[in-house]
PDB file of C-alpha atoms in Angstrom:
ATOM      1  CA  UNK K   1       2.931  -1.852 -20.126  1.00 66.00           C
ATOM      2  CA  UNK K   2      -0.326  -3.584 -19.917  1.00 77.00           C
ATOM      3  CA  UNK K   3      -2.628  -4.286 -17.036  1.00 82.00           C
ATOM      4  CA  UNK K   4      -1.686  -7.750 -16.592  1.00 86.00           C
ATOM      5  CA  UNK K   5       2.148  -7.539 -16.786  1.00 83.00           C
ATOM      6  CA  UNK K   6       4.266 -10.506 -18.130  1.00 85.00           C
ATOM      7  CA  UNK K   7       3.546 -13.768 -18.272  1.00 84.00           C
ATOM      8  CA  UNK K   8       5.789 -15.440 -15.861  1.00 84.00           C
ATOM      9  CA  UNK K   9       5.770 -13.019 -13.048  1.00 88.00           C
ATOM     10  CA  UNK K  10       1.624 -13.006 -12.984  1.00 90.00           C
ATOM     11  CA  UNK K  11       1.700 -14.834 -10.114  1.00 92.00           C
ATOM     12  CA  UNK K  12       4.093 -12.866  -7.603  1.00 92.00           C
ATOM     13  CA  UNK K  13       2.179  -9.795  -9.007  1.00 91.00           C
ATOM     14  CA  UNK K  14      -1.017 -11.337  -7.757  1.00 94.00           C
ATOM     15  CA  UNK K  15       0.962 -12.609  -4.704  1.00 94.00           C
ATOM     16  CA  UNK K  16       2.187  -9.155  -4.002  1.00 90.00           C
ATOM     17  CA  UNK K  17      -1.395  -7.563  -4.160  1.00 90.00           C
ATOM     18  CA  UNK K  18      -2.482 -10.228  -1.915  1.00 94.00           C
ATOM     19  CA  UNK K  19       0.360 -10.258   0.877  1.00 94.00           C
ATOM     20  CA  UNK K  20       0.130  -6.446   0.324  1.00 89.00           C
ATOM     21  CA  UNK K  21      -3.543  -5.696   1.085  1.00 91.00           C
ATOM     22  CA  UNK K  22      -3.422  -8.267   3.980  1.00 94.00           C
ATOM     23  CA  UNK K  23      -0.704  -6.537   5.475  1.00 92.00           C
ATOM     24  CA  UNK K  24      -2.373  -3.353   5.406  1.00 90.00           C
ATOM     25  CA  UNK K  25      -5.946  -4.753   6.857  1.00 92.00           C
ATOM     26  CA  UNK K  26      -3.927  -6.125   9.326  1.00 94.00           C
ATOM     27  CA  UNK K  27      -2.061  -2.930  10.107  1.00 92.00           C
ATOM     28  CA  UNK K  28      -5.078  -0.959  10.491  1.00 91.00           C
ATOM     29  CA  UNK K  29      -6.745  -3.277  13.166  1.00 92.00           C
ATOM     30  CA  UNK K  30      -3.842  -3.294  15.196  1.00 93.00           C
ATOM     31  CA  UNK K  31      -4.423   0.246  15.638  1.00 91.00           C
ATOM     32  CA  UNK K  32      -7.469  -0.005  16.589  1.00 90.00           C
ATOM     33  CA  UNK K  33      -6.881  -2.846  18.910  1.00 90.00           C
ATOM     34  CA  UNK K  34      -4.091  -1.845  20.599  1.00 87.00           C
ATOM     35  CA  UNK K  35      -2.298   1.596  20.940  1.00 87.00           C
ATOM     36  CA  UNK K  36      -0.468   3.695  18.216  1.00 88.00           C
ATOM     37  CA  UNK K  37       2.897   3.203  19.820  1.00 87.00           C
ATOM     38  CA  UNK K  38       2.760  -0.512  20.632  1.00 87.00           C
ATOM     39  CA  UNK K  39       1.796  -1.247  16.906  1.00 89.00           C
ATOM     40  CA  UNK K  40       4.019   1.493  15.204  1.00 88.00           C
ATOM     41  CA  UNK K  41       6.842  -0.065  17.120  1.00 87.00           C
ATOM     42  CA  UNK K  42       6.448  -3.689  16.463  1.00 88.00           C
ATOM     43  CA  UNK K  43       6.073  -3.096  12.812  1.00 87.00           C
ATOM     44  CA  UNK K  44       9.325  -2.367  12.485  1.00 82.00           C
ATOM     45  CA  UNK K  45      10.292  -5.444  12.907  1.00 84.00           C
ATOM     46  CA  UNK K  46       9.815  -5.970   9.406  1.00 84.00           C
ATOM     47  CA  UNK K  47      13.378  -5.566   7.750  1.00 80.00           C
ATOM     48  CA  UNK K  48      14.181  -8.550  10.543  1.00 83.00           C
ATOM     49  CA  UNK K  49      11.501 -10.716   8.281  1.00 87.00           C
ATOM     50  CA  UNK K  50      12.997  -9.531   5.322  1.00 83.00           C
ATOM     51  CA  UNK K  51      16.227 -10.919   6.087  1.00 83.00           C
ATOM     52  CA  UNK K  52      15.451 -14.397   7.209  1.00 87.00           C
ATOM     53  CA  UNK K  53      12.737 -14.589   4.180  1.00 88.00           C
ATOM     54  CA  UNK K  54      15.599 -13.282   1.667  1.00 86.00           C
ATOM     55  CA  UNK K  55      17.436 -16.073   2.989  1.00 87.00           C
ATOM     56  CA  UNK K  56      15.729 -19.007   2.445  1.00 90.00           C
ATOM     57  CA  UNK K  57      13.601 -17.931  -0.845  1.00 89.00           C
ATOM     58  CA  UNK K  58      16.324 -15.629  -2.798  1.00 84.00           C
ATOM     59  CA  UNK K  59      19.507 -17.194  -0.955  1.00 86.00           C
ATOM     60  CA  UNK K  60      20.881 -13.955  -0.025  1.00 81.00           C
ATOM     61  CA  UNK K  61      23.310 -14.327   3.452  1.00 83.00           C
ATOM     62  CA  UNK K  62      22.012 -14.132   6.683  1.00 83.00           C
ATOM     63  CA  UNK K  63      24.945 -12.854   8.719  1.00 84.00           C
ATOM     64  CA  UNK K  64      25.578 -13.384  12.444  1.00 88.00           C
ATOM     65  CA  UNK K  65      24.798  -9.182  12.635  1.00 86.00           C
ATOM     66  CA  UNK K  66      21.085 -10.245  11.166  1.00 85.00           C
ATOM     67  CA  UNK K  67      20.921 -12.897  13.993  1.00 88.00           C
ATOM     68  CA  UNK K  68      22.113 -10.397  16.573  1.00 89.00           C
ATOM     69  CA  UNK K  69      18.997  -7.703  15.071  1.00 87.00           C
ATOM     70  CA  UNK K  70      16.254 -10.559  15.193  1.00 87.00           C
ATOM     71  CA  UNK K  71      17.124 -11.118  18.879  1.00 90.00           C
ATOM     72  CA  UNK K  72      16.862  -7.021  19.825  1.00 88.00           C
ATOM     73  CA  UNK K  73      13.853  -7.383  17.457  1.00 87.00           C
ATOM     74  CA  UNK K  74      11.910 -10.038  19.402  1.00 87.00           C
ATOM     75  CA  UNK K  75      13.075  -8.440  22.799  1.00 89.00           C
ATOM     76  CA  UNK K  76      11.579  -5.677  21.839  1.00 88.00           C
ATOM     77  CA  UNK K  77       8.110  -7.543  20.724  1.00 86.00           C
ATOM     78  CA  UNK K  78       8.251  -9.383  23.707  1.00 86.00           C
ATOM     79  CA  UNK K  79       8.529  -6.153  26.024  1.00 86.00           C
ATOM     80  CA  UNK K  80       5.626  -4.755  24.439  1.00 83.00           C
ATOM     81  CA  UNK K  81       3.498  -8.040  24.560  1.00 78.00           C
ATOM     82  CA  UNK K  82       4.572  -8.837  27.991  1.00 76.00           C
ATOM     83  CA  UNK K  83       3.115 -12.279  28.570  1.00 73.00           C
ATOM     84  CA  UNK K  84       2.195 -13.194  31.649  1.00 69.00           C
ATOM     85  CA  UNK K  85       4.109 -16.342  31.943  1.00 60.00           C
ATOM     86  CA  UNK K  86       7.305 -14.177  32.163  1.00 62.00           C
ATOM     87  CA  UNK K  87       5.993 -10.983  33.512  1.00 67.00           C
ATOM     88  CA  UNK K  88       3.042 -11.814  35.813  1.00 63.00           C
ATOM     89  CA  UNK K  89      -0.094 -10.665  35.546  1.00 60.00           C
ATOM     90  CA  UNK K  90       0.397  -7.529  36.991  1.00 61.00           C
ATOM     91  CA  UNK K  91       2.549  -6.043  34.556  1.00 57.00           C
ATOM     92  CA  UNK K  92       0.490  -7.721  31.451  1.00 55.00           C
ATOM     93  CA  UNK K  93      -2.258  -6.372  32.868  1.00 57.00           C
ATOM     94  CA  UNK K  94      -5.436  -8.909  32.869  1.00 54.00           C
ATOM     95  CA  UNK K  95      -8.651  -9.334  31.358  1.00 57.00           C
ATOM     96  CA  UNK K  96     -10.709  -8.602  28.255  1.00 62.00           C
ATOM     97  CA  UNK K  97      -8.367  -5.513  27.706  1.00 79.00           C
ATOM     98  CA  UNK K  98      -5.379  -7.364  26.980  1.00 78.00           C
ATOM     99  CA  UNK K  99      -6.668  -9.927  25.350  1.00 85.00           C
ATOM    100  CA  UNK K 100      -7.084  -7.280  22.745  1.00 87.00           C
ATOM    101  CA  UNK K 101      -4.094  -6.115  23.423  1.00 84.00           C
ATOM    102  CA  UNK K 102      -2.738  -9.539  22.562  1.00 86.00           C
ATOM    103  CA  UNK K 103      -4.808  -9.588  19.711  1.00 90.00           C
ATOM    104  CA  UNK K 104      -3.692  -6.121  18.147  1.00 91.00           C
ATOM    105  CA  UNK K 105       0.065  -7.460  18.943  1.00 90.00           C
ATOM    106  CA  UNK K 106      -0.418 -10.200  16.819  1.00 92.00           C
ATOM    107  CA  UNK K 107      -1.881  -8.263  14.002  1.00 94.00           C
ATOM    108  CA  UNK K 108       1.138  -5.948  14.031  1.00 93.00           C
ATOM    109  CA  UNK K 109       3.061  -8.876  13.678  1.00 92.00           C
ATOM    110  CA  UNK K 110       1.495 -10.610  11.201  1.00 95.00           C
ATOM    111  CA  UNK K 111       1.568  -7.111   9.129  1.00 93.00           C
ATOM    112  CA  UNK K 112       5.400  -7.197   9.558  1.00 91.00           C
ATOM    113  CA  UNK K 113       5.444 -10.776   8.133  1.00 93.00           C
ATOM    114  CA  UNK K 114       3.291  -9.921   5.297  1.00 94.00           C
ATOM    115  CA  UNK K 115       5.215  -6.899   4.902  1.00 88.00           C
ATOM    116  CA  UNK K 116       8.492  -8.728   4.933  1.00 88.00           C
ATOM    117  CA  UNK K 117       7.176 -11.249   2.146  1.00 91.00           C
ATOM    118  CA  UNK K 118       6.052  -8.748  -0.262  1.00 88.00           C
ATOM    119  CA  UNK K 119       9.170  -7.453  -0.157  1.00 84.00           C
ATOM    120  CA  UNK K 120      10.792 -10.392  -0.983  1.00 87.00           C
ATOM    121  CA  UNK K 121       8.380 -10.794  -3.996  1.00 88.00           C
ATOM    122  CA  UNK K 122       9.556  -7.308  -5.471  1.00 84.00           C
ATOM    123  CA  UNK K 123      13.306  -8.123  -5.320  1.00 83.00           C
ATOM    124  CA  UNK K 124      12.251 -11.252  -6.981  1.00 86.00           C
ATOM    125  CA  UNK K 125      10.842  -9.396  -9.394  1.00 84.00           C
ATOM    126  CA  UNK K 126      12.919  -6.734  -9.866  1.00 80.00           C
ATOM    127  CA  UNK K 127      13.247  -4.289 -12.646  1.00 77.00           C
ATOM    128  CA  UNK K 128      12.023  -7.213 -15.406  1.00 80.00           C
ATOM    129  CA  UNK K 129       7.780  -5.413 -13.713  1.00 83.00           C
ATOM    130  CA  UNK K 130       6.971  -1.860 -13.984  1.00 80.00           C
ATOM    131  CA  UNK K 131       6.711  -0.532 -10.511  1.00 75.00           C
ATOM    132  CA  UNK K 132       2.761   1.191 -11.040  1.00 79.00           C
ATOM    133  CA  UNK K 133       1.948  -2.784 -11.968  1.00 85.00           C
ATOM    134  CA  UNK K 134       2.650  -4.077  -8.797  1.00 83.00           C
ATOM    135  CA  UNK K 135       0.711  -0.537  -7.256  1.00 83.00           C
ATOM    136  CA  UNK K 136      -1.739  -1.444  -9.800  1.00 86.00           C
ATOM    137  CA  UNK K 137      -2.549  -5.195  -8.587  1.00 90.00           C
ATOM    138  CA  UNK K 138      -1.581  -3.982  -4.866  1.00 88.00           C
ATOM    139  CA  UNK K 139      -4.539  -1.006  -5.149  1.00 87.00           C
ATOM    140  CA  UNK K 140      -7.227  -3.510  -6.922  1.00 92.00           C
ATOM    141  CA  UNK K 141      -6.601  -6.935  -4.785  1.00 94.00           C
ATOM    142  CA  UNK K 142      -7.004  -4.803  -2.398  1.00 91.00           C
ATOM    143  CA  UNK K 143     -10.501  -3.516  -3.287  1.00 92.00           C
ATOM    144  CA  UNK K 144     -11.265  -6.536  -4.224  1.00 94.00           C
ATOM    145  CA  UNK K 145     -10.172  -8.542  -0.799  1.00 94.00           C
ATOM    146  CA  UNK K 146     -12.183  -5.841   1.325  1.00 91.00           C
ATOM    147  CA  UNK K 147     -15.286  -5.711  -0.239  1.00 90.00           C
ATOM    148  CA  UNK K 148     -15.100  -8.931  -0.297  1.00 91.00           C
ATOM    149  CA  UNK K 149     -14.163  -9.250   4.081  1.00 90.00           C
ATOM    150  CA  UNK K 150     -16.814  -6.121   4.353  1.00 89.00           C
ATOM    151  CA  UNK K 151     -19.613  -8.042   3.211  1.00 88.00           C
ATOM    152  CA  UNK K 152     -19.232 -11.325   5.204  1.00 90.00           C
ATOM    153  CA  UNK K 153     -18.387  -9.092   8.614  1.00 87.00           C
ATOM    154  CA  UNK K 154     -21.258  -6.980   7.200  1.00 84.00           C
ATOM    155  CA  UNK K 155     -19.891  -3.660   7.812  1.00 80.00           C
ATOM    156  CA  UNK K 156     -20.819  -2.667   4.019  1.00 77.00           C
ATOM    157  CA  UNK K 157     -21.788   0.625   5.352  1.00 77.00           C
ATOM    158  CA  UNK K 158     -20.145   4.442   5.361  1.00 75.00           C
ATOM    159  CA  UNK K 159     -20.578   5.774   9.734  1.00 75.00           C
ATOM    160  CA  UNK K 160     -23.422   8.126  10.489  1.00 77.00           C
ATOM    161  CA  UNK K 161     -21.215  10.382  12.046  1.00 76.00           C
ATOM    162  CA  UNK K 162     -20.117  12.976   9.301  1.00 81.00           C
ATOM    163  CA  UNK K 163     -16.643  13.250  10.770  1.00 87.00           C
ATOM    164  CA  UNK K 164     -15.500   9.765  10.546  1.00 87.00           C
ATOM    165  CA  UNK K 165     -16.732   9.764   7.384  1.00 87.00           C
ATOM    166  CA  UNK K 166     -14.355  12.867   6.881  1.00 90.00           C
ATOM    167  CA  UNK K 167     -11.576  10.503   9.385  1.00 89.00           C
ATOM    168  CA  UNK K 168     -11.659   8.021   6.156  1.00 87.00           C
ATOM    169  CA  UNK K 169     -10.921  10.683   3.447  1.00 90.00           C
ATOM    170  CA  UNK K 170      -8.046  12.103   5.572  1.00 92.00           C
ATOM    171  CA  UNK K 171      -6.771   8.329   6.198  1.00 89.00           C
ATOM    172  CA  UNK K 172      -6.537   7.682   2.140  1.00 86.00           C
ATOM    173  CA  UNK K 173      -5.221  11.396   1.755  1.00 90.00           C
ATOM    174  CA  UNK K 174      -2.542  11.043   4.376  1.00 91.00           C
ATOM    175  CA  UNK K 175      -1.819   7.484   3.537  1.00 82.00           C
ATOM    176  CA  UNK K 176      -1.248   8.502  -0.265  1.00 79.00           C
ATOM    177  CA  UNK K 177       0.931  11.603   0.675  1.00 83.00           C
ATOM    178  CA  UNK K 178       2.686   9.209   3.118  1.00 82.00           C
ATOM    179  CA  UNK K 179       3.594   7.072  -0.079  1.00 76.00           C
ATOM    180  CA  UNK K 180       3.982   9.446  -2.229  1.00 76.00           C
ATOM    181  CA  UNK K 181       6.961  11.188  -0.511  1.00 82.00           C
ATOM    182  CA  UNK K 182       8.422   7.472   0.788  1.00 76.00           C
ATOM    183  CA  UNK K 183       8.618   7.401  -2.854  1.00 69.00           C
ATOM    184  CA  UNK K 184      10.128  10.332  -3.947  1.00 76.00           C
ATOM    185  CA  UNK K 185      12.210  10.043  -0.784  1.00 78.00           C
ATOM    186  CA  UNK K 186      13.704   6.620  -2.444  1.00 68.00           C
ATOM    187  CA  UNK K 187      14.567   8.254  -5.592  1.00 65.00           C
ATOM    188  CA  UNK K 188      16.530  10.960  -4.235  1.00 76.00           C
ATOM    189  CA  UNK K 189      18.000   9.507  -1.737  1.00 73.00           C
ATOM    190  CA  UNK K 190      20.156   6.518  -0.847  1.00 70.00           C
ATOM    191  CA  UNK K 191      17.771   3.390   0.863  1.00 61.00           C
ATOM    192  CA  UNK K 192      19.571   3.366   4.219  1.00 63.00           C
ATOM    193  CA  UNK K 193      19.106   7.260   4.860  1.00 73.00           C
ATOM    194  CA  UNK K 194      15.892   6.693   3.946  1.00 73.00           C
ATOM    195  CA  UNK K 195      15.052   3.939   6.155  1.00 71.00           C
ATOM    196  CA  UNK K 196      16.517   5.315   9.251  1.00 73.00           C
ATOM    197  CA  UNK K 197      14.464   8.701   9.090  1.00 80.00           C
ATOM    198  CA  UNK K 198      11.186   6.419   8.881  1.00 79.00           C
ATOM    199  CA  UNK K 199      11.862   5.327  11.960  1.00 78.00           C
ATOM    200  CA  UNK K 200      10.750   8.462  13.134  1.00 83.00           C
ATOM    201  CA  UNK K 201       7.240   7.143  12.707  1.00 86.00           C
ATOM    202  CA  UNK K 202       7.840   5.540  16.406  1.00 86.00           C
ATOM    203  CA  UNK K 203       8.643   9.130  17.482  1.00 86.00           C
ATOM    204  CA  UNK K 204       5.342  11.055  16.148  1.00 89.00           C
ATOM    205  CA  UNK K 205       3.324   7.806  17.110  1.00 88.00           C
ATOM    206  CA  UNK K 206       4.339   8.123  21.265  1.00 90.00           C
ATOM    207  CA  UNK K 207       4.363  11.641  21.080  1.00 90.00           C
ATOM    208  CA  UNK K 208       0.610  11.968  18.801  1.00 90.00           C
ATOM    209  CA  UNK K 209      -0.557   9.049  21.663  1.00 89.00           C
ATOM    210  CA  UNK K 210       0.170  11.204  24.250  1.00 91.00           C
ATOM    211  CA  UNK K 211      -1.274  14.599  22.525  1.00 92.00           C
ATOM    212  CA  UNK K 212      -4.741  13.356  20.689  1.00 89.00           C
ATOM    213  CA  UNK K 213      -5.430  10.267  23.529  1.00 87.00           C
ATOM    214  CA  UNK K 214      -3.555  10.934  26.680  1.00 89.00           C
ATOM    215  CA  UNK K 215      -2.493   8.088  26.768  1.00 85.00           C
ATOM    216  CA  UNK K 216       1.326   8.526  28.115  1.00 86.00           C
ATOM    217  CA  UNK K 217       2.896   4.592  26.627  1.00 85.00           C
ATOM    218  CA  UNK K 218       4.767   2.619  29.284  1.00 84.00           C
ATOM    219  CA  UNK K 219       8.360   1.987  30.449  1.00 86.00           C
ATOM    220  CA  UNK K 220       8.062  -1.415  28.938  1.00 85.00           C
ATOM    221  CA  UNK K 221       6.869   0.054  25.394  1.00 86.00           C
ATOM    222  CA  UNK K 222       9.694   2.441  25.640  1.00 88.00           C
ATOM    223  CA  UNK K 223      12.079   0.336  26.142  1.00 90.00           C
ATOM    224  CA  UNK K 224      10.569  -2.392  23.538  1.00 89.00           C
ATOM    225  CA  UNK K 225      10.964   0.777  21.275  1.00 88.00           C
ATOM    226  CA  UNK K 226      14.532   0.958  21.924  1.00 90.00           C
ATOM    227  CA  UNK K 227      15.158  -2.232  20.973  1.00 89.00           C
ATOM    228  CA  UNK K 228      13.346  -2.321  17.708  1.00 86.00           C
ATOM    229  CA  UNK K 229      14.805   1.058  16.340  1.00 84.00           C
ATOM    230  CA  UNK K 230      17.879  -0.246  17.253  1.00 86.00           C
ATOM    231  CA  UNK K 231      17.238  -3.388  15.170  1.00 85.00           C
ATOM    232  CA  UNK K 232      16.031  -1.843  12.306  1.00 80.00           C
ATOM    233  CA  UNK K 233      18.166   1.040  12.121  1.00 80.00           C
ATOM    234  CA  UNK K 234      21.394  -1.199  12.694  1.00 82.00           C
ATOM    235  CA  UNK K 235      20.207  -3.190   9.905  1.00 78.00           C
ATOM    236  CA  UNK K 236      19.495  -0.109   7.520  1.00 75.00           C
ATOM    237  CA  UNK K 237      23.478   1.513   8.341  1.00 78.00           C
ATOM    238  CA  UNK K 238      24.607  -1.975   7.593  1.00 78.00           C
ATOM    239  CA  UNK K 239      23.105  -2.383   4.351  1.00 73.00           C
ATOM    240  CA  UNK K 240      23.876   1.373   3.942  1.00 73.00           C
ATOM    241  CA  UNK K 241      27.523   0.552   4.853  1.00 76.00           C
ATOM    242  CA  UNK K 242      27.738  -2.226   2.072  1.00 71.00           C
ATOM    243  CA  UNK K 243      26.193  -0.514  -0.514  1.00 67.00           C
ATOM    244  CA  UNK K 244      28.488   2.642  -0.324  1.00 66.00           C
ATOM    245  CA  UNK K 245      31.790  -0.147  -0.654  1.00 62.00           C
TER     246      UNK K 245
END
């Protein structure tokens, strides 16, 4: 197929890689800046994204059902966040922690957006662009975009500790088998099955929280949990349900 792919859909594969790579850089510093539950949770909130950007770049119909999901969706986000304008300070808890919290929120956010768009590229895409291409310009943007973030931060550097340095090879390892079966997952299996099994990434994320950093997640994540999975697996049964007509 070629490296570069065809010429008129260059630019959403370099858009893709982009939006893709961002997403991911994103992704992984909301981990670190908030906990595994709050930002497995609010990146779900992608398919909400996906809608509302299907809408206005590929025309596709935003239903009053996709309205009702992007309100349990931001009720949810908003749970988690908890501002202090509309929870008090208490129950935001204060401080330098969450500001970081805030920041990590954000970042999960942002990852959904991101994630949402390159979606929207592939459809737009379709079947006319080998799917390795667009893993192909995903894998080297990305390269490219954090060497290129490494260097100015100037974190060019493996850790001194030999087990994070082993922490990074089981990231990439697990991340690939992660795609890998999402993949294979896809082509044996209907999309809305599919998509409501992955949102038992909120499950292992509470309960591998609470095992590896007792750290038990609060009634207000739980229940900004609830909301989300309900979003996003309402949305996957509908699309399910149209499909299968």
């Amino acid at each position: 197929t070629g490296f570069i792919g065809p010429k008129g859909q260059r630019i959403f594969l370099l858009l893709r890689g982009v939006l893709g790579s961002t997403a991911m850089i994103l992704l992984y510093y909301a981990f670190q800046a908030t906990s595994l539950a709050d930002a497995t949770v609010i990146t779900f909130s992608s398919p909400v994204f996906t809608s509302i950007f299907a809408c206005i770049f590929l025309k596709e119909k935003y239903s009053p059902w996709d309205a009702l999901f992007t309100i349990f969706t931001i009720t949810g986000v908003i749970l988690i966040v908890r501002p202090p304008f509309l929870f008090g300070a208490s129950a935001a808890g204060g401080g330098e922690s969450y500001s970081l919290h805030l920041k990590g929120t954000i970042a999960a956010v942002a990852h959904a957006v991101f994630g949402a768009l390159t979606l929207v590229i592939l459809r737009k895409m379709g079947k006319s662009v080998d799917y390795f291409l667009s893993i192909w310009y995903y894998v080297i943007l990305g390269l490219l975009e954090s060497i290129i973030i490494l260097f100015i931060i100037g974190e060019w550097s493996l850790p001194y500790c030999g087990l994070d340095r082993l922490f990074l090879i089981l990231i990439g390892l697990f991340g690939l088998g992660g795609q890998v079966f999402l993949t294979k997952a896809i082509q044996i299996e209907k999309a809305g099955p599919v998509a409501i099994m992955k949102t038992m990434d909120v499950v292992f994320a509470f309960i591998f929280q609470i095992i590896f950093f007792n750290d038990v997640p609060t009634w207000w994540t739980v229940g900004g949990a609830l909301c989300v999975i309900a979003s996003s697996t309402g949305a996957a049964v509908r699309k399910w349900c149209q499909g299968s007509k």
